Amino acid sequence: RDADVDDKMTIVGHRAASLPLETRWPPFPLRRLGGFWMPESLLPAVAALHTSFAPAPDGVLLASFPKSGTSWLKALAFAAANRAAHPPSDADHPLRRRNPHDCVEFFEMRPDEHTGATSDGIAVDAASPPPPPRVLATHLPYSLLPKRITAGDGCRIIYICRDPKDTLVSFWHFSKKMAATMAVDAGAFTFDEAFELFCDGNCTGGPQWRHVLEYWEASRRCPGKVLFLRYEDMLRRPASGLRKMAEFMGCPFAAAEEAAGVADAIVELCSLDELRSLEVNRNGTDVLGLKNESYFRKGVAGDWRNHMTPAMAARLDKIVDDATRGSGLSL
Ligand code: A3P
């Protein structure tokens, strides 16, 4: 596997322009690498991460296919990991001042910041509490992660997956907003076109079901290393999902914290309504110039019913079922 990944990265380094190209899903051109469609502009960063990323020993990587609940996962993980320094009740909590994506970065977006890092540079003496786990995020498929993450001790990964049909709907809305920000004309990019491309796997990170399947299989092989969560379960029982995350990150809620309602306070702080009501998320913009409000839309399960006919839904379900059959994963 290592040789295989190294091979792919050599291709990225020297021959990215020879990889298959997809330009029909705005706003980015995509290139196919190792069976997945990736934004062309990210390929050099991915190659750089392969060469020099070193995960912190206590690090946690939040992984997801785009539009699967990443912003929520980032907010919850950040709030849980940093609750000693920033209790969720703080009026000045970082999540009340910054978008979740500014609290937990995608490591492929700014690889220079995240290569060679083995700790936060925080000196710890025996009397101090341990530093919080270093949390980063990625949309990269499991098979394209730097091997220092996936091999040996690597670092822990929390993956969130979502019903592909809702993921597609969310992705289509988001892509139109992102295209408008980048002054790319996506006015004619209809949902039906997005549906066809998605069914063919031709969108960022696609095929979506393969992205999910790789992390699912990794979580089955190494449950202590990869925690697999579902957006729909998180909607039903967010506090229970948060407790699982905290335990997995090595910072479980103590009995006194439970008695004080800390987990519930984090869930509340990270809820869609709370985050979207904040000034930073109503009027702020992200590093790409995209309005932060674009990350918060409906946040429900089943919105696909407002966009797809039953026949379309059945077609996508069948593609996903066929591709995941025998894996134990049901999407
Ligand atoms: P919808 O477009 O279906 O509403 P990502 O964060 O991976 O980009 O995913 C975005 C999706 O997560 C959007 O879905 C968005 O509304 C939803 N979302 C964002 N923040 C959320 C939160 N705090 N709780 C639940 N869902 C959230």
mmCIF file of C-alpha atoms and ligand atoms in Angstrom:
data_model
loop_
_atom_site.group_PDB
_atom_site.id
_atom_site.type_symbol
_atom_site.label_atom_id
_atom_site.label_comp_id
_atom_site.label_asym_id
_atom_site.label_seq_id
_atom_site.Cartn_x
_atom_site.Cartn_y
_atom_site.Cartn_z
ATOM 1 C CA ARG A 1 0.000 0.000 0.000
ATOM 2 C CA ASP A 2 2.809 2.429 0.878
ATOM 3 C CA ALA A 3 4.471 2.031 -2.483
ATOM 4 C CA ASP A 4 1.113 2.580 -4.076
ATOM 5 C CA VAL A 5 0.524 5.821 -2.182
ATOM 6 C CA ASP A 6 4.073 7.005 -2.827
ATOM 7 C CA ASP A 7 3.442 6.336 -6.467
ATOM 8 C CA LYS A 8 0.358 8.514 -6.476
ATOM 9 C CA MET A 9 2.221 11.333 -4.812
ATOM 10 C CA THR A 10 5.022 11.128 -7.355
ATOM 11 C CA ILE A 11 2.351 11.540 -9.987
ATOM 12 C CA VAL A 12 1.014 14.597 -8.160
ATOM 13 C CA GLY A 13 4.492 16.059 -7.923
ATOM 14 C CA HIS A 14 5.398 15.574 -11.549
ATOM 15 C CA ARG A 15 2.415 14.828 -13.709
ATOM 16 C CA ALA A 16 -0.743 16.316 -12.156
ATOM 17 C CA ALA A 17 -1.713 17.712 -15.543
ATOM 18 C CA SER A 18 -1.887 14.179 -16.968
ATOM 19 C CA LEU A 19 -4.515 13.010 -14.463
ATOM 20 C CA PRO A 20 -8.144 12.738 -15.665
ATOM 21 C CA LEU A 21 -9.903 16.125 -15.524
ATOM 22 C CA GLU A 22 -13.506 16.995 -14.557
ATOM 23 C CA THR A 23 -14.751 20.569 -15.025
ATOM 24 C CA ARG A 24 -18.530 20.213 -14.929
ATOM 25 C CA TRP A 25 -19.038 20.641 -11.161
ATOM 26 C CA PRO A 26 -18.423 24.314 -10.317
ATOM 27 C CA PRO A 27 -16.441 26.084 -9.101
ATOM 28 C CA PHE A 28 -13.216 23.998 -9.114
ATOM 29 C CA PRO A 29 -11.616 21.821 -11.779
ATOM 30 C CA LEU A 30 -11.095 18.337 -10.368
ATOM 31 C CA ARG A 31 -8.429 15.729 -11.065
ATOM 32 C CA ARG A 32 -8.814 12.009 -10.390
ATOM 33 C CA LEU A 33 -6.175 10.579 -8.121
ATOM 34 C CA GLY A 34 -6.241 7.040 -6.759
ATOM 35 C CA GLY A 35 -9.879 6.685 -7.846
ATOM 36 C CA PHE A 36 -11.087 9.920 -6.166
ATOM 37 C CA TRP A 37 -11.848 13.342 -7.616
ATOM 38 C CA MET A 38 -9.874 16.085 -5.864
ATOM 39 C CA PRO A 39 -9.700 19.853 -6.437
ATOM 40 C CA GLU A 40 -6.752 20.323 -8.761
ATOM 41 C CA SER A 41 -5.502 23.249 -6.688
ATOM 42 C CA LEU A 42 -5.102 21.018 -3.621
ATOM 43 C CA LEU A 43 -2.884 18.379 -5.212
ATOM 44 C CA PRO A 44 0.466 20.047 -4.456
ATOM 45 C CA ALA A 45 -0.591 20.455 -0.820
ATOM 46 C CA VAL A 46 -1.548 16.795 -0.613
ATOM 47 C CA ALA A 47 1.848 15.794 -1.976
ATOM 48 C CA ALA A 48 3.573 18.117 0.540
ATOM 49 C CA LEU A 49 1.647 16.578 3.424
ATOM 50 C CA HIS A 50 2.732 13.116 2.312
ATOM 51 C CA THR A 51 6.345 14.149 2.427
ATOM 52 C CA SER A 52 6.407 16.042 5.675
ATOM 53 C CA PHE A 53 3.305 15.808 7.852
ATOM 54 C CA ALA A 54 3.981 14.338 11.270
ATOM 55 C CA PRO A 55 0.899 13.879 13.421
ATOM 56 C CA ALA A 56 1.076 14.880 17.067
ATOM 57 C CA PRO A 57 1.084 11.699 19.179
ATOM 58 C CA ASP A 58 -2.136 12.792 20.904
ATOM 59 C CA GLY A 59 -3.540 14.359 17.732
ATOM 60 C CA VAL A 60 -7.042 13.820 16.417
ATOM 61 C CA LEU A 61 -8.020 14.174 12.776
ATOM 62 C CA LEU A 62 -11.658 14.943 11.942
ATOM 63 C CA ALA A 63 -12.434 13.435 8.548
ATOM 64 C CA SER A 64 -15.469 13.750 6.315
ATOM 65 C CA PHE A 65 -16.806 13.886 2.816
ATOM 66 C CA PRO A 66 -17.843 17.530 2.134
ATOM 67 C CA LYS A 67 -21.278 18.580 3.411
ATOM 68 C CA SER A 68 -21.619 15.715 5.863
ATOM 69 C CA GLY A 69 -21.593 17.737 9.090
ATOM 70 C CA THR A 70 -17.938 18.789 9.207
ATOM 71 C CA SER A 71 -18.608 22.228 10.710
ATOM 72 C CA TRP A 72 -20.638 20.651 13.507
ATOM 73 C CA LEU A 73 -18.009 17.981 14.136
ATOM 74 C CA LYS A 74 -15.313 20.660 14.291
ATOM 75 C CA ALA A 75 -17.302 22.755 16.754
ATOM 76 C CA LEU A 76 -18.031 19.791 19.037
ATOM 77 C CA ALA A 77 -14.468 18.442 18.977
ATOM 78 C CA PHE A 78 -12.953 21.879 19.549
ATOM 79 C CA ALA A 79 -15.301 22.698 22.408
ATOM 80 C CA ALA A 80 -14.749 19.298 24.049
ATOM 81 C CA ALA A 81 -10.960 19.327 23.684
ATOM 82 C CA ASN A 82 -10.565 22.887 24.973
ATOM 83 C CA ARG A 83 -13.224 22.972 27.675
ATOM 84 C CA ALA A 84 -10.715 23.399 30.530
ATOM 85 C CA ALA A 85 -9.368 26.629 29.046
ATOM 86 C CA HIS A 86 -12.680 27.639 27.446
ATOM 87 C CA PRO A 87 -15.763 26.412 29.319
ATOM 88 C CA PRO A 88 -18.768 26.380 26.999
ATOM 89 C CA SER A 89 -20.494 28.985 29.176
ATOM 90 C CA ASP A 90 -17.761 31.574 28.445
ATOM 91 C CA ALA A 91 -19.286 34.630 26.825
ATOM 92 C CA ASP A 92 -15.948 35.002 25.064
ATOM 93 C CA HIS A 93 -15.671 31.367 23.922
ATOM 94 C CA PRO A 94 -13.643 31.086 20.648
ATOM 95 C CA LEU A 95 -16.666 29.496 18.958
ATOM 96 C CA ARG A 96 -18.646 32.644 19.765
ATOM 97 C CA ARG A 97 -16.025 34.738 17.968
ATOM 98 C CA ARG A 98 -14.816 32.445 15.196
ATOM 99 C CA ASN A 99 -16.384 30.134 12.658
ATOM 100 C CA PRO A 100 -15.717 26.425 13.460
ATOM 101 C CA HIS A 101 -13.472 26.262 10.375
ATOM 102 C CA ASP A 102 -11.253 28.945 11.903
ATOM 103 C CA CYS A 103 -11.038 26.957 15.148
ATOM 104 C CA VAL A 104 -10.109 23.648 13.468
ATOM 105 C CA GLU A 105 -8.347 23.890 10.124
ATOM 106 C CA PHE A 106 -8.301 21.500 7.184
ATOM 107 C CA PHE A 107 -4.691 20.457 7.060
ATOM 108 C CA GLU A 108 -4.711 20.223 3.257
ATOM 109 C CA MET A 109 -5.666 23.904 3.000
ATOM 110 C CA ARG A 110 -2.504 25.248 4.636
ATOM 111 C CA PRO A 111 0.013 22.399 4.617
ATOM 112 C CA ASP A 112 2.945 24.630 5.569
ATOM 113 C CA GLU A 113 1.313 25.241 8.927
ATOM 114 C CA HIS A 114 0.937 21.576 9.627
ATOM 115 C CA THR A 115 4.075 19.868 8.469
ATOM 116 C CA GLY A 116 6.785 18.836 10.864
ATOM 117 C CA ALA A 117 4.527 19.627 13.804
ATOM 118 C CA THR A 118 4.781 17.132 16.627
ATOM 119 C CA SER A 119 3.151 19.196 19.353
ATOM 120 C CA ASP A 120 1.593 22.559 19.963
ATOM 121 C CA GLY A 121 4.906 23.680 21.395
ATOM 122 C CA ILE A 122 3.379 23.717 24.837
ATOM 123 C CA ALA A 123 5.879 22.739 27.528
ATOM 124 C CA VAL A 124 4.196 20.417 29.976
ATOM 125 C CA ASP A 125 5.501 19.744 33.459
ATOM 126 C CA ALA A 126 4.346 16.874 35.606
ATOM 127 C CA ALA A 127 2.121 19.086 37.735
ATOM 128 C CA SER A 128 0.192 20.637 34.834
ATOM 129 C CA PRO A 129 -2.819 19.004 33.265
ATOM 130 C CA PRO A 130 -2.084 17.407 29.899
ATOM 131 C CA PRO A 131 -2.495 19.721 26.904
ATOM 132 C CA PRO A 132 -5.697 19.243 24.940
ATOM 133 C CA PRO A 133 -5.475 16.949 21.925
ATOM 134 C CA ARG A 134 -4.393 18.794 18.811
ATOM 135 C CA VAL A 135 -7.358 18.735 16.434
ATOM 136 C CA LEU A 136 -7.130 19.058 12.661
ATOM 137 C CA ALA A 137 -9.563 18.171 9.889
ATOM 138 C CA THR A 138 -9.529 16.786 6.380
ATOM 139 C CA HIS A 139 -11.763 15.938 3.447
ATOM 140 C CA LEU A 140 -9.113 13.575 2.013
ATOM 141 C CA PRO A 141 -10.127 9.957 1.437
ATOM 142 C CA TYR A 142 -8.508 7.467 3.811
ATOM 143 C CA SER A 143 -6.327 5.982 1.073
ATOM 144 C CA LEU A 144 -4.884 9.421 0.260
ATOM 145 C CA LEU A 145 -3.978 10.349 3.841
ATOM 146 C CA PRO A 146 -0.276 10.714 4.600
ATOM 147 C CA LYS A 147 0.963 7.300 5.635
ATOM 148 C CA ARG A 148 2.289 8.692 8.920
ATOM 149 C CA ILE A 149 -1.360 9.057 9.903
ATOM 150 C CA THR A 150 -2.621 5.670 8.813
ATOM 151 C CA ALA A 151 0.423 3.495 9.543
ATOM 152 C CA GLY A 152 1.581 2.277 12.944
ATOM 153 C CA ASP A 153 0.636 4.517 15.842
ATOM 154 C CA GLY A 154 -0.417 7.334 13.509
ATOM 155 C CA CYS A 155 -3.139 9.436 15.058
ATOM 156 C CA ARG A 156 -6.776 8.968 15.927
ATOM 157 C CA ILE A 157 -9.441 9.770 13.353
ATOM 158 C CA ILE A 158 -13.083 10.714 13.870
ATOM 159 C CA TYR A 159 -15.132 10.305 10.696
ATOM 160 C CA ILE A 160 -18.653 11.582 10.145
ATOM 161 C CA CYS A 161 -20.818 10.217 7.357
ATOM 162 C CA ARG A 162 -24.217 11.319 6.091
ATOM 163 C CA ASP A 163 -26.970 9.958 3.882
ATOM 164 C CA PRO A 164 -25.567 10.435 0.357
ATOM 165 C CA LYS A 165 -28.843 11.939 -0.865
ATOM 166 C CA ASP A 166 -28.800 14.729 1.737
ATOM 167 C CA THR A 167 -25.076 15.173 1.199
ATOM 168 C CA LEU A 168 -25.695 15.767 -2.499
ATOM 169 C CA VAL A 169 -28.472 18.289 -1.861
ATOM 170 C CA SER A 170 -26.323 20.173 0.628
ATOM 171 C CA PHE A 171 -23.336 20.045 -1.748
ATOM 172 C CA TRP A 172 -25.333 21.433 -4.654
ATOM 173 C CA HIS A 173 -26.594 24.421 -2.636
ATOM 174 C CA PHE A 174 -23.126 25.061 -1.233
ATOM 175 C CA SER A 175 -21.392 24.821 -4.628
ATOM 176 C CA LYS A 176 -23.676 27.491 -6.071
ATOM 177 C CA LYS A 177 -22.820 29.822 -3.191
ATOM 178 C CA MET A 178 -19.137 29.112 -3.494
ATOM 179 C CA ALA A 179 -19.223 29.691 -7.252
ATOM 180 C CA ALA A 180 -20.933 33.045 -6.722
ATOM 181 C CA THR A 181 -18.182 34.040 -4.266
ATOM 182 C CA MET A 182 -15.526 33.092 -6.784
ATOM 183 C CA ALA A 183 -17.349 34.880 -9.600
ATOM 184 C CA VAL A 184 -17.738 31.568 -11.447
ATOM 185 C CA ASP A 185 -21.023 31.413 -13.326
ATOM 186 C CA ALA A 186 -22.944 28.432 -11.944
ATOM 187 C CA GLY A 187 -26.396 29.798 -12.705
ATOM 188 C CA ALA A 188 -27.008 26.980 -15.157
ATOM 189 C CA PHE A 189 -25.746 24.224 -12.844
ATOM 190 C CA THR A 190 -29.032 22.457 -12.191
ATOM 191 C CA PHE A 191 -29.749 19.940 -9.484
ATOM 192 C CA ASP A 192 -30.323 17.312 -12.178
ATOM 193 C CA GLU A 193 -26.806 17.870 -13.504
ATOM 194 C CA ALA A 194 -25.361 17.639 -10.013
ATOM 195 C CA PHE A 195 -27.325 14.434 -9.499
ATOM 196 C CA GLU A 196 -25.870 12.817 -12.624
ATOM 197 C CA LEU A 197 -22.325 13.815 -11.721
ATOM 198 C CA PHE A 198 -22.757 12.648 -8.119
ATOM 199 C CA CYS A 199 -24.127 9.276 -9.272
ATOM 200 C CA ASP A 200 -21.021 8.911 -11.471
ATOM 201 C CA GLY A 201 -18.850 9.799 -8.479
ATOM 202 C CA ASN A 202 -17.637 12.971 -10.217
ATOM 203 C CA CYS A 203 -17.589 15.575 -7.461
ATOM 204 C CA THR A 204 -14.991 16.711 -4.920
ATOM 205 C CA GLY A 205 -14.034 13.682 -2.830
ATOM 206 C CA GLY A 206 -16.256 11.413 -4.910
ATOM 207 C CA PRO A 207 -17.386 8.758 -5.222
ATOM 208 C CA GLN A 208 -18.994 9.649 -1.875
ATOM 209 C CA TRP A 209 -19.775 6.022 -0.968
ATOM 210 C CA ARG A 210 -16.182 4.960 -1.567
ATOM 211 C CA HIS A 211 -14.986 7.792 0.675
ATOM 212 C CA VAL A 212 -17.313 6.554 3.419
ATOM 213 C CA LEU A 213 -16.515 2.894 2.809
ATOM 214 C CA GLU A 214 -12.763 3.351 3.227
ATOM 215 C CA TYR A 215 -13.179 4.999 6.635
ATOM 216 C CA TRP A 216 -15.844 2.454 7.588
ATOM 217 C CA GLU A 217 -13.469 -0.390 6.828
ATOM 218 C CA ALA A 218 -10.646 1.327 8.730
ATOM 219 C CA SER A 219 -12.953 1.751 11.727
ATOM 220 C CA ARG A 220 -13.789 -1.963 11.606
ATOM 221 C CA ARG A 221 -10.111 -2.915 11.388
ATOM 222 C CA CYS A 222 -8.969 -0.480 14.104
ATOM 223 C CA PRO A 223 -11.884 0.680 16.258
ATOM 224 C CA GLY A 224 -9.476 2.305 18.734
ATOM 225 C CA LYS A 225 -8.007 4.415 15.958
ATOM 226 C CA VAL A 226 -10.985 5.344 13.816
ATOM 227 C CA LEU A 227 -14.323 6.391 15.309
ATOM 228 C CA PHE A 228 -17.154 6.254 12.780
ATOM 229 C CA LEU A 229 -20.107 8.589 13.423
ATOM 230 C CA ARG A 230 -23.285 9.289 11.515
ATOM 231 C CA TYR A 231 -24.802 12.733 11.065
ATOM 232 C CA GLU A 232 -28.299 11.353 11.483
ATOM 233 C CA ASP A 233 -27.388 9.681 14.819
ATOM 234 C CA MET A 234 -25.848 12.959 15.972
ATOM 235 C CA LEU A 235 -29.098 14.767 15.149
ATOM 236 C CA ARG A 236 -31.065 12.230 17.195
ATOM 237 C CA ARG A 237 -28.750 12.069 20.199
ATOM 238 C CA PRO A 238 -26.083 14.782 20.061
ATOM 239 C CA ALA A 239 -24.973 14.486 23.699
ATOM 240 C CA SER A 240 -24.388 10.775 23.324
ATOM 241 C CA GLY A 241 -22.306 11.371 20.167
ATOM 242 C CA LEU A 242 -20.331 14.069 21.955
ATOM 243 C CA ARG A 243 -19.574 11.756 24.906
ATOM 244 C CA LYS A 244 -18.308 9.107 22.482
ATOM 245 C CA MET A 245 -16.082 11.689 20.831
ATOM 246 C CA ALA A 246 -14.683 13.000 24.108
ATOM 247 C CA GLU A 247 -13.882 9.512 25.321
ATOM 248 C CA PHE A 248 -12.234 8.623 22.030
ATOM 249 C CA MET A 249 -10.179 11.848 22.096
ATOM 250 C CA GLY A 250 -8.876 10.921 25.544
ATOM 251 C CA CYS A 251 -10.816 13.603 27.426
ATOM 252 C CA PRO A 252 -13.983 11.891 28.710
ATOM 253 C CA PHE A 253 -16.421 13.916 30.782
ATOM 254 C CA ALA A 254 -15.791 13.436 34.501
ATOM 255 C CA ALA A 255 -18.704 12.776 36.848
ATOM 256 C CA ALA A 256 -18.446 16.312 38.230
ATOM 257 C CA GLU A 257 -18.618 17.723 34.717
ATOM 258 C CA GLU A 258 -21.652 15.607 33.946
ATOM 259 C CA ALA A 259 -23.308 16.804 37.138
ATOM 260 C CA ALA A 260 -22.546 20.386 36.109
ATOM 261 C CA GLY A 261 -24.123 19.834 32.677
ATOM 262 C CA VAL A 262 -20.935 20.508 30.686
ATOM 263 C CA ALA A 263 -21.721 18.055 27.865
ATOM 264 C CA ASP A 264 -25.195 19.511 27.402
ATOM 265 C CA ALA A 265 -23.761 23.037 27.419
ATOM 266 C CA ILE A 266 -21.339 22.066 24.627
ATOM 267 C CA VAL A 267 -24.170 20.555 22.605
ATOM 268 C CA GLU A 268 -26.109 23.778 23.035
ATOM 269 C CA LEU A 269 -23.144 25.983 22.105
ATOM 270 C CA CYS A 270 -22.565 23.915 18.950
ATOM 271 C CA SER A 271 -26.193 23.640 17.897
ATOM 272 C CA LEU A 272 -27.105 24.917 14.464
ATOM 273 C CA ASP A 273 -29.395 27.604 15.866
ATOM 274 C CA GLU A 274 -26.802 28.887 18.302
ATOM 275 C CA LEU A 275 -23.911 28.930 15.828
ATOM 276 C CA ARG A 276 -25.902 30.499 13.057
ATOM 277 C CA SER A 277 -27.207 33.265 15.344
ATOM 278 C CA LEU A 278 -23.690 34.509 16.129
ATOM 279 C CA GLU A 279 -22.507 37.710 14.543
ATOM 280 C CA VAL A 280 -19.388 36.016 13.131
ATOM 281 C CA ASN A 281 -21.508 33.423 11.349
ATOM 282 C CA ARG A 282 -24.128 35.902 10.162
ATOM 283 C CA ASN A 283 -21.777 38.480 8.695
ATOM 284 C CA GLY A 284 -18.256 37.022 8.699
ATOM 285 C CA THR A 285 -16.401 35.418 5.793
ATOM 286 C CA ASP A 286 -13.954 32.523 5.639
ATOM 287 C CA VAL A 287 -10.450 32.397 4.155
ATOM 288 C CA LEU A 288 -11.898 31.902 0.675
ATOM 289 C CA GLY A 289 -14.125 34.947 1.040
ATOM 290 C CA LEU A 290 -17.209 32.746 1.381
ATOM 291 C CA LYS A 291 -19.844 33.994 3.818
ATOM 292 C CA ASN A 292 -19.772 31.942 7.023
ATOM 293 C CA GLU A 293 -23.552 31.703 6.881
ATOM 294 C CA SER A 294 -23.118 29.359 3.877
ATOM 295 C CA TYR A 295 -22.043 26.595 6.264
ATOM 296 C CA PHE A 296 -25.380 26.630 8.086
ATOM 297 C CA ARG A 297 -28.499 25.815 6.089
ATOM 298 C CA LYS A 298 -31.291 23.461 7.228
ATOM 299 C CA GLY A 299 -29.356 20.835 9.143
ATOM 300 C CA VAL A 300 -32.013 18.124 8.891
ATOM 301 C CA ALA A 301 -32.275 14.546 7.653
ATOM 302 C CA GLY A 302 -34.409 13.927 4.576
ATOM 303 C CA ASP A 303 -34.230 17.272 2.756
ATOM 304 C CA TRP A 304 -33.506 15.202 -0.379
ATOM 305 C CA ARG A 305 -37.266 14.655 -0.654
ATOM 306 C CA ASN A 306 -37.585 18.304 -1.688
ATOM 307 C CA HIS A 307 -35.150 17.856 -4.585
ATOM 308 C CA MET A 308 -35.352 14.292 -5.893
ATOM 309 C CA THR A 309 -38.091 12.181 -7.322
ATOM 310 C CA PRO A 310 -38.565 8.754 -5.714
ATOM 311 C CA ALA A 311 -37.039 7.260 -8.890
ATOM 312 C CA MET A 312 -33.899 9.385 -8.551
ATOM 313 C CA ALA A 313 -33.579 8.442 -4.889
ATOM 314 C CA ALA A 314 -33.994 4.763 -5.728
ATOM 315 C CA ARG A 315 -31.336 5.005 -8.437
ATOM 316 C CA LEU A 316 -28.771 6.589 -6.124
ATOM 317 C CA ASP A 317 -29.652 4.182 -3.311
ATOM 318 C CA LYS A 318 -29.037 1.259 -5.658
ATOM 319 C CA ILE A 319 -25.646 2.580 -6.776
ATOM 320 C CA VAL A 320 -24.616 2.966 -3.148
ATOM 321 C CA ASP A 321 -26.061 -0.403 -2.090
ATOM 322 C CA ASP A 322 -24.296 -2.205 -4.930
ATOM 323 C CA ALA A 323 -20.982 -0.531 -4.094
ATOM 324 C CA THR A 324 -21.162 -1.245 -0.363
ATOM 325 C CA ARG A 325 -22.709 -4.730 -0.448
ATOM 326 C CA GLY A 326 -21.001 -7.182 1.875
ATOM 327 C CA SER A 327 -19.159 -4.468 3.804
ATOM 328 C CA GLY A 328 -21.614 -4.292 6.699
ATOM 329 C CA LEU A 329 -22.069 -0.579 5.926
ATOM 330 C CA SER A 330 -25.568 0.595 5.259
ATOM 331 C CA LEU A 331 -25.852 4.166 4.012
HETATM 332 P P1 A3P B 1 -27.685 21.227 4.937
HETATM 333 O O1 A3P B 1 -27.128 21.942 3.744
HETATM 334 O O2 A3P B 1 -28.390 19.953 4.579
HETATM 335 O O3 A3P B 1 -28.517 22.095 5.798
HETATM 336 P P2 A3P B 1 -20.378 20.662 6.300
HETATM 337 O O4 A3P B 1 -20.235 21.271 7.647
HETATM 338 O O5 A3P B 1 -19.685 19.328 6.156
HETATM 339 O O6 A3P B 1 -20.053 21.621 5.230
HETATM 340 O O7 A3P B 1 -21.911 20.259 6.161
HETATM 341 C C1 A3P B 1 -22.885 21.258 6.049
HETATM 342 C C2 A3P B 1 -24.217 20.682 6.486
HETATM 343 O O8 A3P B 1 -24.219 20.559 7.917
HETATM 344 C C3 A3P B 1 -25.348 21.632 6.131
HETATM 345 O O9 A3P B 1 -26.454 20.786 5.861
HETATM 346 C C4 A3P B 1 -25.509 22.424 7.409
HETATM 347 O O10 A3P B 1 -26.760 23.034 7.550
HETATM 348 C C5 A3P B 1 -25.273 21.354 8.455
HETATM 349 N N1 A3P B 1 -24.796 21.898 9.740
HETATM 350 C C6 A3P B 1 -23.895 22.892 9.936
HETATM 351 N N2 A3P B 1 -23.748 23.131 11.247
HETATM 352 C C7 A3P B 1 -24.568 22.271 11.894
HETATM 353 C C8 A3P B 1 -24.855 22.059 13.275
HETATM 354 N N3 A3P B 1 -24.284 22.780 14.222
HETATM 355 N N4 A3P B 1 -25.748 21.099 13.583
HETATM 356 C C9 A3P B 1 -26.329 20.355 12.620
HETATM 357 N N5 A3P B 1 -26.102 20.520 11.297
HETATM 358 C C10 A3P B 1 -25.229 21.473 10.938
#
